């Protein structure tokens, strides 16, 4: 199973992505986690991206492409699947995700979208900030990440809908219900060969 996860901050991408990946026995590749690991380890990539993360801005495309290409190449080396969580987030990234996956003969079967309510995700993220202390979980930065999601990420859903691989699920019920809805929808979905898409304007 090869899944791209597209959802706003606070929608439960991390939780659901890990559960779906475990269910199908594939790696969960979460771009935010990969980036935060680099920051925590103080690598040169981590130092280069830290400010972007702290401000809630997108990390530059070139950096993301290298990171995603390496992760997907490792994940698919033995013919395996993946749950790629947090990429793509822009039209240019959607096209890059397709090109990278196509070069590995591992294009996505499904683009999974979790639908949410803005006020609820702000509430969730503020509650999480008391526990996890992520530098980008302050209210102004949360609002900025949400605005960015609506402006540049949401429009790419249409591209996946048009290609017939979009699965859009209500992300508002409690986590176990969301997981079982997604798992049953994915289990009964016949993996279809991904049609060569019309290029997406960046
Ligand atoms: P959230 O979806 O709650 O913002 P993530 O952990 O997925 O959380 O991402 C955290 C941060 O990592 C983003 O705000 C951004 O700075 C960076 N990031 C993650 N994925 C990408 C991406 N595909 N493109 C650019 N930046 C990214």
mmCIF file of C-alpha atoms and ligand atoms in Angstrom:
data_model
loop_
_atom_site.group_PDB
_atom_site.id
_atom_site.type_symbol
_atom_site.label_atom_id
_atom_site.label_comp_id
_atom_site.label_asym_id
_atom_site.label_seq_id
_atom_site.Cartn_x
_atom_site.Cartn_y
_atom_site.Cartn_z
ATOM 1 C CA UNK A 1 0.000 0.000 0.000
ATOM 2 C CA UNK A 2 1.379 3.411 -0.988
ATOM 3 C CA UNK A 3 -0.316 6.398 0.597
ATOM 4 C CA UNK A 4 0.209 10.163 0.564
ATOM 5 C CA UNK A 5 -1.349 11.968 3.536
ATOM 6 C CA UNK A 6 -2.638 15.482 3.056
ATOM 7 C CA UNK A 7 -4.244 17.272 5.972
ATOM 8 C CA UNK A 8 -3.998 20.495 7.947
ATOM 9 C CA UNK A 9 -1.905 20.831 11.092
ATOM 10 C CA UNK A 10 -3.676 19.189 14.024
ATOM 11 C CA UNK A 11 -5.779 16.866 11.873
ATOM 12 C CA UNK A 12 -4.109 13.779 13.304
ATOM 13 C CA UNK A 13 -1.762 13.039 10.394
ATOM 14 C CA UNK A 14 0.961 11.752 12.714
ATOM 15 C CA UNK A 15 -1.322 9.486 14.756
ATOM 16 C CA UNK A 16 -3.292 8.159 11.813
ATOM 17 C CA UNK A 17 -0.220 7.879 9.590
ATOM 18 C CA UNK A 18 1.595 5.720 12.158
ATOM 19 C CA UNK A 19 -1.446 3.497 12.683
ATOM 20 C CA UNK A 20 -2.159 3.030 8.982
ATOM 21 C CA UNK A 21 1.488 2.286 8.281
ATOM 22 C CA UNK A 22 1.577 -0.295 11.100
ATOM 23 C CA UNK A 23 -1.643 -1.870 9.864
ATOM 24 C CA UNK A 24 -0.291 -2.368 6.352
ATOM 25 C CA UNK A 25 3.267 -3.159 7.498
ATOM 26 C CA UNK A 26 4.885 -0.255 5.643
ATOM 27 C CA UNK A 27 7.120 2.591 6.891
ATOM 28 C CA UNK A 28 5.584 5.846 8.097
ATOM 29 C CA UNK A 29 7.605 8.669 6.556
ATOM 30 C CA UNK A 30 6.597 11.902 8.274
ATOM 31 C CA UNK A 31 8.429 14.878 6.789
ATOM 32 C CA UNK A 32 7.917 17.033 9.907
ATOM 33 C CA UNK A 33 9.412 14.294 12.123
ATOM 34 C CA UNK A 34 12.353 13.822 9.738
ATOM 35 C CA UNK A 35 13.045 17.559 9.776
ATOM 36 C CA UNK A 36 12.699 17.853 13.564
ATOM 37 C CA UNK A 37 15.120 14.929 13.969
ATOM 38 C CA UNK A 38 17.701 16.828 11.910
ATOM 39 C CA UNK A 39 17.153 19.911 14.062
ATOM 40 C CA UNK A 40 17.516 17.899 17.275
ATOM 41 C CA UNK A 41 20.722 16.262 16.002
ATOM 42 C CA UNK A 42 22.121 19.642 14.894
ATOM 43 C CA UNK A 43 22.933 18.423 11.363
ATOM 44 C CA UNK A 44 23.659 21.011 8.670
ATOM 45 C CA UNK A 45 20.222 20.307 7.195
ATOM 46 C CA UNK A 46 18.712 20.793 10.658
ATOM 47 C CA UNK A 47 20.464 24.139 11.085
ATOM 48 C CA UNK A 48 19.308 25.230 7.634
ATOM 49 C CA UNK A 49 15.631 24.454 8.277
ATOM 50 C CA UNK A 50 15.174 25.344 11.939
ATOM 51 C CA UNK A 51 14.000 28.907 11.318
ATOM 52 C CA UNK A 52 11.437 27.746 8.780
ATOM 53 C CA UNK A 53 10.012 25.265 11.260
ATOM 54 C CA UNK A 54 9.930 27.796 14.111
ATOM 55 C CA UNK A 55 8.086 30.350 11.965
ATOM 56 C CA UNK A 56 5.661 27.800 10.504
ATOM 57 C CA UNK A 57 6.982 28.460 6.995
ATOM 58 C CA UNK A 58 7.533 25.846 4.352
ATOM 59 C CA UNK A 59 11.035 24.463 4.014
ATOM 60 C CA UNK A 60 12.435 25.193 0.509
ATOM 61 C CA UNK A 61 11.435 22.759 -2.229
ATOM 62 C CA UNK A 62 14.957 21.586 -3.087
ATOM 63 C CA UNK A 63 15.639 20.501 0.499
ATOM 64 C CA UNK A 64 12.297 18.693 0.687
ATOM 65 C CA UNK A 65 12.814 16.948 -2.639
ATOM 66 C CA UNK A 66 16.181 15.519 -1.573
ATOM 67 C CA UNK A 67 14.750 14.364 1.749
ATOM 68 C CA UNK A 68 11.707 12.746 0.149
ATOM 69 C CA UNK A 69 13.701 11.157 -2.663
ATOM 70 C CA UNK A 70 16.058 9.506 -0.151
ATOM 71 C CA UNK A 71 13.239 8.326 2.130
ATOM 72 C CA UNK A 72 11.128 6.936 -0.690
ATOM 73 C CA UNK A 73 14.116 5.225 -2.294
ATOM 74 C CA UNK A 74 14.896 3.454 1.012
ATOM 75 C CA UNK A 75 11.258 2.558 1.621
ATOM 76 C CA UNK A 76 10.665 1.114 -1.808
ATOM 77 C CA UNK A 77 14.072 -0.562 -2.294
ATOM 78 C CA UNK A 78 12.614 -3.985 -1.544
ATOM 79 C CA UNK A 79 9.367 -3.301 -3.404
ATOM 80 C CA UNK A 80 7.704 -2.027 -0.236
ATOM 81 C CA UNK A 81 4.962 0.495 0.257
ATOM 82 C CA UNK A 82 4.887 3.657 2.346
ATOM 83 C CA UNK A 83 2.747 6.196 4.108
ATOM 84 C CA UNK A 84 4.229 9.567 3.209
ATOM 85 C CA UNK A 85 2.859 12.091 5.700
ATOM 86 C CA UNK A 86 3.324 15.818 5.204
ATOM 87 C CA UNK A 87 4.405 15.759 1.562
ATOM 88 C CA UNK A 88 3.241 17.132 -0.822
ATOM 89 C CA UNK A 89 2.022 20.499 0.455
ATOM 90 C CA UNK A 90 2.149 22.624 -2.712
ATOM 91 C CA UNK A 91 1.377 22.073 -6.404
ATOM 92 C CA UNK A 92 5.114 21.957 -7.164
ATOM 93 C CA UNK A 93 5.610 19.331 -4.459
ATOM 94 C CA UNK A 94 2.652 17.296 -5.756
ATOM 95 C CA UNK A 95 4.272 17.129 -9.158
ATOM 96 C CA UNK A 96 7.689 16.360 -7.613
ATOM 97 C CA UNK A 97 6.127 13.593 -5.491
ATOM 98 C CA UNK A 98 4.705 12.040 -8.624
ATOM 99 C CA UNK A 99 8.017 12.289 -10.533
ATOM 100 C CA UNK A 100 10.113 10.916 -7.674
ATOM 101 C CA UNK A 101 7.710 8.015 -7.064
ATOM 102 C CA UNK A 102 7.420 7.286 -10.798
ATOM 103 C CA UNK A 103 11.217 7.083 -11.092
ATOM 104 C CA UNK A 104 11.119 4.417 -8.341
ATOM 105 C CA UNK A 105 8.164 2.644 -9.945
ATOM 106 C CA UNK A 106 6.242 3.340 -6.752
ATOM 107 C CA UNK A 107 3.570 5.967 -7.399
ATOM 108 C CA UNK A 108 0.895 6.379 -4.734
ATOM 109 C CA UNK A 109 -2.293 4.331 -4.762
ATOM 110 C CA UNK A 110 -4.146 6.779 -2.571
ATOM 111 C CA UNK A 111 -3.989 10.418 -1.523
ATOM 112 C CA UNK A 112 -5.601 10.404 1.914
ATOM 113 C CA UNK A 113 -7.181 13.661 3.036
ATOM 114 C CA UNK A 114 -8.404 14.222 6.599
ATOM 115 C CA UNK A 115 -11.157 16.847 6.765
ATOM 116 C CA UNK A 116 -11.166 19.067 9.850
ATOM 117 C CA UNK A 117 -12.594 22.156 11.420
ATOM 118 C CA UNK A 118 -10.164 25.067 11.950
ATOM 119 C CA UNK A 119 -11.301 25.989 15.465
ATOM 120 C CA UNK A 120 -11.034 22.373 16.578
ATOM 121 C CA UNK A 121 -7.509 21.939 15.200
ATOM 122 C CA UNK A 122 -6.348 25.135 16.909
ATOM 123 C CA UNK A 123 -7.809 23.818 20.174
ATOM 124 C CA UNK A 124 -6.079 20.433 19.687
ATOM 125 C CA UNK A 125 -2.709 21.985 18.883
ATOM 126 C CA UNK A 126 -2.817 24.360 21.850
ATOM 127 C CA UNK A 127 -3.638 21.385 24.097
ATOM 128 C CA UNK A 128 -0.734 19.438 22.560
ATOM 129 C CA UNK A 129 1.662 22.348 23.106
ATOM 130 C CA UNK A 130 1.336 21.926 26.868
ATOM 131 C CA UNK A 131 2.638 18.352 26.516
ATOM 132 C CA UNK A 132 5.022 18.326 23.557
ATOM 133 C CA UNK A 133 6.418 21.887 23.616
ATOM 134 C CA UNK A 134 6.866 22.063 19.840
ATOM 135 C CA UNK A 135 8.287 25.470 18.967
ATOM 136 C CA UNK A 136 5.628 25.942 16.253
ATOM 137 C CA UNK A 137 2.615 25.215 18.486
ATOM 138 C CA UNK A 138 1.974 28.802 19.606
ATOM 139 C CA UNK A 139 -1.320 30.361 18.518
ATOM 140 C CA UNK A 140 0.123 32.849 15.971
ATOM 141 C CA UNK A 141 2.288 30.162 14.355
ATOM 142 C CA UNK A 142 -0.600 27.646 14.345
ATOM 143 C CA UNK A 143 -2.790 30.243 12.566
ATOM 144 C CA UNK A 144 -0.023 30.854 10.055
ATOM 145 C CA UNK A 145 0.387 27.121 9.333
ATOM 146 C CA UNK A 146 -3.377 26.773 8.893
ATOM 147 C CA UNK A 147 -3.573 29.759 6.538
ATOM 148 C CA UNK A 148 -0.724 28.304 4.496
ATOM 149 C CA UNK A 149 -2.537 24.967 4.344
ATOM 150 C CA UNK A 150 -5.717 26.583 3.014
ATOM 151 C CA UNK A 151 -3.850 28.750 0.527
ATOM 152 C CA UNK A 152 -1.316 26.361 -0.989
ATOM 153 C CA UNK A 153 -2.052 22.794 0.108
ATOM 154 C CA UNK A 154 -5.820 22.437 -0.149
ATOM 155 C CA UNK A 155 -5.893 23.290 -3.875
ATOM 156 C CA UNK A 156 -3.842 20.183 -4.722
ATOM 157 C CA UNK A 157 -6.670 17.909 -3.505
ATOM 158 C CA UNK A 158 -8.493 18.637 -6.733
ATOM 159 C CA UNK A 159 -5.625 17.174 -8.728
ATOM 160 C CA UNK A 160 -5.840 13.885 -6.817
ATOM 161 C CA UNK A 161 -9.635 13.867 -7.109
ATOM 162 C CA UNK A 162 -9.321 14.321 -10.851
ATOM 163 C CA UNK A 163 -6.840 11.427 -11.023
ATOM 164 C CA UNK A 164 -9.248 9.199 -9.097
ATOM 165 C CA UNK A 165 -6.936 8.471 -6.151
ATOM 166 C CA UNK A 166 -8.328 10.882 -3.526
ATOM 167 C CA UNK A 167 -9.805 9.381 -0.355
ATOM 168 C CA UNK A 168 -11.304 12.105 1.818
ATOM 169 C CA UNK A 169 -12.284 11.119 5.365
ATOM 170 C CA UNK A 170 -13.787 13.067 8.266
ATOM 171 C CA UNK A 171 -10.892 13.631 10.706
ATOM 172 C CA UNK A 172 -13.096 14.980 13.491
ATOM 173 C CA UNK A 173 -14.381 11.801 15.219
ATOM 174 C CA UNK A 174 -12.267 10.244 17.966
ATOM 175 C CA UNK A 175 -9.004 8.714 16.674
ATOM 176 C CA UNK A 176 -10.040 5.020 16.777
ATOM 177 C CA UNK A 177 -13.057 5.733 14.598
ATOM 178 C CA UNK A 178 -10.996 7.672 12.073
ATOM 179 C CA UNK A 179 -8.475 4.795 11.926
ATOM 180 C CA UNK A 180 -11.125 2.156 11.348
ATOM 181 C CA UNK A 181 -12.841 4.236 8.656
ATOM 182 C CA UNK A 182 -9.540 4.754 6.841
ATOM 183 C CA UNK A 183 -8.357 1.150 7.207
ATOM 184 C CA UNK A 184 -11.620 -0.285 5.889
ATOM 185 C CA UNK A 185 -11.703 2.174 3.002
ATOM 186 C CA UNK A 186 -8.109 1.283 2.096
ATOM 187 C CA UNK A 187 -8.623 -2.446 2.502
ATOM 188 C CA UNK A 188 -11.468 -2.529 0.007
ATOM 189 C CA UNK A 189 -9.825 -0.205 -2.456
ATOM 190 C CA UNK A 190 -8.326 -2.146 -5.314
ATOM 191 C CA UNK A 191 -4.862 -0.685 -5.932
ATOM 192 C CA UNK A 192 -5.292 0.871 -9.347
ATOM 193 C CA UNK A 193 -2.377 1.724 -11.626
ATOM 194 C CA UNK A 194 -1.787 5.409 -11.249
ATOM 195 C CA UNK A 195 -2.609 7.058 -14.576
ATOM 196 C CA UNK A 196 0.075 9.333 -15.969
ATOM 197 C CA UNK A 197 -1.222 12.683 -14.818
ATOM 198 C CA UNK A 198 -1.603 15.933 -16.629
ATOM 199 C CA UNK A 199 1.321 18.009 -15.305
ATOM 200 C CA UNK A 200 0.403 20.309 -12.494
ATOM 201 C CA UNK A 201 1.339 23.962 -12.862
ATOM 202 C CA UNK A 202 3.519 25.044 -9.945
HETATM 203 P P1 LIG B 1 1.975 20.272 10.751
HETATM 204 O O1 LIG B 1 1.262 19.558 9.647
HETATM 205 O O2 LIG B 1 1.248 20.270 12.041
HETATM 206 O O3 LIG B 1 2.439 21.654 10.357
HETATM 207 P P2 LIG B 1 4.439 18.689 10.410
HETATM 208 O O4 LIG B 1 5.179 17.974 11.493
HETATM 209 O O5 LIG B 1 3.903 17.884 9.280
HETATM 210 O O6 LIG B 1 3.273 19.447 11.177
HETATM 211 O O7 LIG B 1 5.365 19.849 9.788
HETATM 212 C C1 LIG B 1 6.042 20.746 10.621
HETATM 213 C C2 LIG B 1 6.838 21.746 9.810
HETATM 214 O O8 LIG B 1 7.807 21.050 9.007
HETATM 215 C C3 LIG B 1 6.049 22.574 8.812
HETATM 216 O O9 LIG B 1 5.431 23.699 9.413
HETATM 217 C C4 LIG B 1 7.164 22.988 7.831
HETATM 218 O O10 LIG B 1 7.969 24.000 8.375
HETATM 219 C C5 LIG B 1 8.006 21.714 7.765
HETATM 220 N N1 LIG B 1 7.537 20.813 6.689
HETATM 221 C C6 LIG B 1 7.018 19.558 6.826
HETATM 222 N N2 LIG B 1 6.690 19.041 5.642
HETATM 223 C C7 LIG B 1 7.002 19.984 4.716
HETATM 224 C C8 LIG B 1 6.860 20.071 3.290
HETATM 225 N N3 LIG B 1 6.317 19.084 2.577
HETATM 226 N N4 LIG B 1 7.289 21.200 2.674
HETATM 227 C C9 LIG B 1 7.837 22.206 3.359
HETATM 228 N N5 LIG B 1 7.958 22.211 4.707
HETATM 229 C C10 LIG B 1 7.553 21.113 5.382
#
